[in-house]
Amino acid sequence: MMLFTSVVFAEQKELPQDEKKISTLMLLKQNWIQPEHGDGFFCEGVTLYWHHKANIGLGMDIDLIPKSDFQRYRAYLTYNSGPWYALAGVSTDSVGKDYAQFGGWYVNKLGLWEIFLDQRLYAATDGKSTTYSDLYVEAIYPIKDIKLGLNASYDHWFSSEQHDWWMAGPVVYFTDLLGKGWTPYFRVVYESDIKAGQKNSNAVDFRAALKIAF
């Protein structure tokens, strides 16, 4: 199940704090996930986020796996004070798993490093799923016309038996390739799904994506 999870985590957003009344961010993501054992498959994702200068935001993530007809939709509201964002929303998918989500972001620059931290709790509301926590971190550093960095994530399910998932790998953004507001980026991560009494399910996840900000 968790082989596709890394496609839906929030990306480093560079959330705008300028004088625009409403700023918009769009992420278009195409992934190829190659399991260690088994056939690979495509995952597709779209993230939309609108931020109002009054410090409120509205976001939506749409994730698809065409091979299995899987769909997942997440919607959330944010409120920020400087680099700290509070978040609350809902999540539902095509296999009947429903959650309420709560958490926050930290979006800031530390020297030349750009940091994005996303911590959420997904509380099951369908009576059958398991509540879990989801931590995502990105740190990137500018080098001329690109930004290089690291993506990492860790999930933990609050169940009677161990269930954890993690991923990590490099990411590169091409900041001046397509002009202002259009940033293609590429990522490769190794991921592992760990369940008690089972062999780890491992995969390599290749992503090509486009970030559009205006």
Coordinates of N, CA, C and O in Angstrom, one line a residue, residues 83-181:
P83 N 6.7 32.0 9.7 CA 7.0 30.7 9.1 C 6.2 29.5 9.6 O 6.4 28.4 9.1
W84 N 5.4 29.7 10.6 CA 4.7 28.6 11.3 C 3.2 28.6 10.7 O 2.5 29.6 10.8
Y85 N 2.8 27.4 10.2 CA 1.5 27.2 9.7 C 0.8 26.1 10.4 O 1.3 25.0 10.6
A86 N -0.5 26.4 10.8 CA -1.4 25.4 11.4 C -2.2 24.9 10.3 O -2.6 25.6 9.4
L87 N -2.6 23.6 10.3 CA -3.3 22.9 9.2 C -4.4 22.0 9.7 O -4.1 21.3 10.7
A88 N -5.5 22.0 9.1 CA -6.6 21.0 9.4 C -7.4 20.7 8.1 O -7.5 21.6 7.3
G89 N -7.8 19.5 8.0 CA -8.5 19.1 6.8 C -9.0 17.7 6.8 O -9.1 17.1 7.9
V90 N -9.3 17.2 5.7 CA -9.9 15.8 5.5 C -9.2 15.1 4.4 O -8.5 15.7 3.5
S91 N -9.3 13.8 4.4 CA -8.7 12.9 3.4 C -9.6 11.7 3.1 O -10.2 11.1 4.0
T92 N -9.8 11.4 1.8 CA -10.6 10.3 1.4 C -10.0 9.6 0.2 O -9.3 10.3 -0.6
D93 N -10.3 8.3 0.0 CA -9.7 7.7 -1.2 C -10.8 6.7 -1.7 O -11.8 6.4 -1.2
S94 N -10.4 6.0 -2.8 CA -11.3 5.2 -3.6 C -11.5 3.8 -3.0 O -12.3 3.0 -3.4
V95 N -10.7 3.5 -1.9 CA -10.9 2.2 -1.2 C -11.6 2.4 0.1 O -11.6 1.4 0.9
G96 N -12.1 3.5 0.4 CA -13.0 3.8 1.5 C -12.2 4.1 2.8 O -12.8 4.0 3.9
K97 N -11.0 4.6 2.7 CA -10.3 5.1 3.9 C -10.4 6.6 4.1 O -10.1 7.3 3.2
D98 N -11.0 6.9 5.2 CA -11.3 8.3 5.5 C -10.6 8.8 6.7 O -10.5 8.1 7.7
Y99 N -10.0 10.0 6.7 CA -9.3 10.6 7.8 C -9.6 12.0 8.0 O -9.9 12.7 7.0
A100 N -9.4 12.5 9.2 CA -9.3 13.9 9.5 C -7.8 14.2 9.7 O -7.1 13.4 10.3
Q101 N -7.3 15.3 9.1 CA -5.9 15.5 9.2 C -5.7 16.8 10.0 O -6.4 17.8 9.8
F102 N -4.6 16.8 10.9 CA -4.2 17.9 11.7 C -2.7 18.0 11.7 O -2.1 17.0 11.7
G103 N -2.2 19.2 11.7 CA -0.8 19.4 11.8 C -0.3 20.7 11.5 O -1.0 21.7 11.8
G104 N 0.9 20.8 11.0 CA 1.5 22.1 10.7 C 2.7 22.1 9.8 O 3.3 21.0 9.5
W105 N 3.1 23.2 9.3 CA 4.3 23.4 8.4 C 5.2 24.4 9.1 O 4.8 25.3 9.8
Y106 N 6.5 24.2 8.8 CA 7.5 25.2 9.1 C 8.2 25.5 7.7 O 8.8 24.7 7.1
V107 N 8.1 26.8 7.3 CA 8.6 27.2 6.0 C 9.6 28.4 6.2 O 9.1 29.5 6.5
N108 N 10.9 28.2 6.0 CA 11.8 29.3 6.3 C 13.1 29.1 5.6 O 13.4 28.1 5.1
K109 N 13.9 30.2 5.7 CA 15.3 30.2 5.2 C 16.2 30.3 6.4 O 16.0 31.1 7.3
L110 N 17.2 29.4 6.5 CA 18.2 29.4 7.5 C 19.6 29.7 6.8 O 20.2 28.7 6.2
G111 N 20.0 30.9 6.7 CA 21.1 31.3 5.8 C 20.7 31.1 4.4 O 19.6 31.6 4.0
L112 N 21.4 30.4 3.6 CA 21.0 30.1 2.2 C 20.2 28.8 2.1 O 19.6 28.5 1.1
W113 N 20.1 28.1 3.2 CA 19.3 26.8 3.2 C 17.8 27.2 3.2 O 17.4 28.1 4.0
E114 N 17.0 26.5 2.4 CA 15.5 26.7 2.4 C 15.0 25.4 3.0 O 15.2 24.3 2.6
I115 N 14.2 25.6 4.1 CA 13.7 24.4 4.9 C 12.2 24.4 4.8 O 11.5 25.4 4.9
F116 N 11.7 23.2 4.5 CA 10.2 22.9 4.6 C 10.0 21.7 5.5 O 10.5 20.6 5.2
L117 N 9.2 21.8 6.5 CA 8.9 20.7 7.4 C 7.4 20.6 7.5 O 6.6 21.6 7.7
D118 N 6.9 19.4 7.3 CA 5.4 19.1 7.3 C 5.2 17.9 8.2 O 5.6 16.8 7.9
Q119 N 4.5 18.2 9.3 CA 4.1 17.2 10.3 C 2.6 17.1 10.4 O 1.9 18.1 10.7
R120 N 2.0 15.9 10.1 CA 0.6 15.8 10.2 C 0.2 14.5 10.9 O 0.9 13.5 10.9
L121 N -1.0 14.6 11.5 CA -1.6 13.4 12.1 C -2.9 13.1 11.3 O -3.7 14.0 11.1
Y122 N -3.0 11.8 10.8 CA -4.2 11.4 10.1 C -5.0 10.5 11.0 O -4.6 9.4 11.3
A123 N -6.1 11.1 11.6 CA -7.0 10.4 12.5 C -8.1 9.7 11.7 O -8.9 10.3 11.0
A124 N -8.1 8.3 11.8 CA -9.1 7.6 11.1 C -10.5 7.9 11.5 O -10.8 8.0 12.7
T125 N -11.4 8.1 10.5 CA -12.8 8.4 10.9 C -13.8 7.4 10.3 O -15.0 7.6 10.4
D126 N -13.3 6.4 9.6 CA -14.1 5.4 8.9 C -14.4 4.2 9.8 O -15.1 3.2 9.3
G127 N -13.8 4.0 11.0 CA -14.1 2.9 11.8 C -13.3 1.7 11.5 O -13.4 0.6 12.1
K128 N -12.4 1.7 10.4 CA -11.7 0.5 10.1 C -10.2 0.8 9.8 O -9.4 -0.1 9.8
S129 N -9.9 2.0 9.5 CA -8.5 2.4 9.2 C -7.7 2.6 10.5 O -8.3 2.7 11.6
T130 N -6.4 2.8 10.4 CA -5.5 3.0 11.5 C -5.0 4.4 11.5 O -4.5 4.9 10.4
T131 N -5.1 5.1 12.6 CA -4.5 6.5 12.7 C -3.0 6.4 12.5 O -2.3 5.5 13.1
Y132 N -2.4 7.4 11.8 CA -1.0 7.4 11.6 C -0.4 8.8 11.6 O -1.2 9.8 11.3
S133 N 0.9 9.0 11.8 CA 1.5 10.2 11.7 C 2.4 10.3 10.5 O 2.9 9.2 10.0
D134 N 2.6 11.4 9.9 CA 3.3 11.6 8.7 C 4.2 12.8 8.8 O 3.8 13.9 8.9
L135 N 5.5 12.6 8.7 CA 6.5 13.6 8.8 C 7.3 13.7 7.5 O 7.7 12.7 6.9
Y136 N 7.4 14.9 6.9 CA 8.1 15.1 5.6 C 9.0 16.3 5.8 O 8.7 17.3 6.4
V137 N 10.3 16.2 5.3 CA 11.3 17.3 5.5 C 11.9 17.5 4.1 O 12.3 16.5 3.4
E138 N 12.1 18.7 3.7 CA 12.9 19.1 2.6 C 13.9 20.2 3.0 O 13.5 21.2 3.6
A139 N 15.2 20.0 2.6 CA 16.2 21.1 2.8 C 16.9 21.2 1.4 O 17.4 20.2 0.9
I140 N 16.9 22.4 0.9 CA 17.6 22.7 -0.4 C 18.5 23.9 -0.3 O 18.4 24.8 0.5
Y141 N 19.5 23.9 -1.2 CA 20.6 24.9 -1.2 C 20.8 25.4 -2.6 O 21.0 24.5 -3.5
P142 N 20.9 26.7 -2.8 CA 21.0 27.2 -4.2 C 22.5 27.1 -4.7 O 23.4 27.5 -3.9
I143 N 22.7 26.7 -5.9 CA 24.0 26.6 -6.5 C 23.8 27.1 -8.0 O 23.3 26.4 -8.8
K144 N 24.1 28.4 -8.2 CA 23.9 29.1 -9.5 C 22.5 29.0 -9.9 O 21.6 29.5 -9.2
D145 N 22.2 28.3 -11.0 CA 20.8 28.3 -11.5 C 20.0 27.1 -11.1 O 18.9 26.8 -11.6
I146 N 20.5 26.3 -10.1 CA 19.8 25.2 -9.6 C 19.7 25.2 -8.1 O 20.4 26.0 -7.4
K147 N 18.8 24.4 -7.5 CA 18.8 24.2 -6.1 C 18.9 22.7 -5.8 O 18.1 21.9 -6.4
L148 N 19.9 22.3 -5.0 CA 20.1 20.9 -4.7 C 19.6 20.6 -3.3 O 19.8 21.5 -2.4
G149 N 19.1 19.4 -3.0 CA 18.7 19.2 -1.6 C 18.3 17.7 -1.4 O 18.6 16.8 -2.2
L150 N 17.6 17.6 -0.3 CA 17.3 16.2 0.2 C 15.8 16.2 0.6 O 15.3 17.1 1.2
N151 N 15.1 15.2 0.2 CA 13.7 14.9 0.6 C 13.8 13.7 1.6 O 14.5 12.7 1.3
A152 N 13.1 13.7 2.7 CA 13.0 12.6 3.6 C 11.6 12.6 4.2 O 11.0 13.6 4.4
S153 N 11.1 11.4 4.5 CA 9.8 11.2 5.2 C 9.8 10.0 6.0 O 10.5 9.0 5.8
Y154 N 8.9 10.1 7.1 CA 8.7 8.9 8.0 C 7.3 8.9 8.4 O 6.7 9.9 8.9
D155 N 6.7 7.7 8.3 CA 5.3 7.5 8.7 C 5.3 6.4 9.8 O 6.1 5.4 9.7
H156 N 4.4 6.6 10.8 CA 4.2 5.6 11.8 C 2.7 5.4 12.1 O 2.0 6.3 12.3
W157 N 2.3 4.1 12.0 CA 0.9 3.7 12.3 C 0.7 3.4 13.8 O 1.6 2.6 14.3
F158 N -0.3 3.9 14.4 CA -0.5 3.6 15.8 C -1.4 2.3 16.0 O -2.6 2.4 16.3
S159 N -0.8 1.2 15.7 CA -1.5 -0.1 15.7 C -0.8 -1.0 16.7 O 0.3 -0.7 17.2
S160 N -1.5 -2.2 17.0 CA -0.9 -3.1 17.9 C 0.3 -3.8 17.4 O 1.2 -4.3 18.1
E161 N 0.5 -3.8 16.0 CA 1.7 -4.4 15.4 C 2.5 -3.3 14.7 O 1.9 -2.4 14.2
Q162 N 3.8 -3.5 14.6 CA 4.6 -2.5 14.0 C 4.3 -2.3 12.6 O 4.1 -3.2 11.8
H163 N 4.1 -1.0 12.2 CA 4.0 -0.6 10.8 C 4.6 0.8 10.7 O 4.1 1.7 11.2
D164 N 5.7 0.8 9.9 CA 6.4 2.1 9.7 C 6.8 2.1 8.2 O 6.9 1.1 7.5
W165 N 7.0 3.4 7.7 CA 7.4 3.6 6.3 C 8.3 4.8 6.3 O 8.1 5.8 7.0
W166 N 9.4 4.7 5.4 CA 10.3 5.8 5.3 C 10.8 5.9 3.9 O 10.7 5.0 3.1
M167 N 11.2 7.1 3.5 CA 11.9 7.3 2.2 C 12.9 8.5 2.4 O 12.7 9.4 3.2
A168 N 13.9 8.4 1.5 CA 14.9 9.5 1.5 C 15.6 9.5 0.1 O 15.8 8.4 -0.5
G169 N 16.0 10.7 -0.3 CA 16.7 10.8 -1.6 C 17.0 12.2 -2.0 O 16.4 13.2 -1.4
P170 N 17.8 12.4 -3.0 CA 18.1 13.8 -3.5 C 17.0 14.4 -4.4 O 16.2 13.7 -5.0
V171 N 17.0 15.7 -4.4 CA 16.1 16.5 -5.3 C 16.8 17.6 -5.9 O 17.8 18.2 -5.3
V172 N 16.5 18.0 -7.2 CA 17.1 19.1 -7.9 C 16.1 19.9 -8.5 O 15.2 19.4 -9.2
Y173 N 16.1 21.3 -8.3 CA 15.2 22.2 -8.9 C 16.0 23.1 -9.9 O 17.1 23.5 -9.6
F174 N 15.4 23.3 -11.1 CA 16.0 24.1 -12.2 C 15.3 25.4 -12.2 O 14.3 25.6 -12.9
T175 N 15.8 26.4 -11.4 CA 15.1 27.6 -11.1 C 14.9 28.6 -12.3 O 14.0 29.4 -12.3
D176 N 15.9 28.6 -13.3 CA 15.8 29.5 -14.4 C 15.6 28.9 -15.7 O 15.8 29.6 -16.8
L177 N 15.3 27.7 -15.8 CA 15.2 26.9 -17.0 C 14.0 27.4 -17.9 O 14.1 27.6 -19.1
L178 N 12.8 27.7 -17.2 CA 11.6 28.0 -18.0 C 11.1 29.4 -17.7 O 10.1 29.8 -18.2
G179 N 11.8 30.2 -16.9 CA 11.4 31.5 -16.6 C 10.8 31.6 -15.2 O 10.5 30.6 -14.6
K180 N 10.5 32.9 -14.8 CA 10.0 33.1 -13.5 C 8.6 32.4 -13.2 O 7.7 32.5 -14.1
G181 N 8.6 31.8 -12.1 CA 7.3 31.1 -11.7 C 7.1 29.7 -12.3 O 6.2 29.0 -11.9

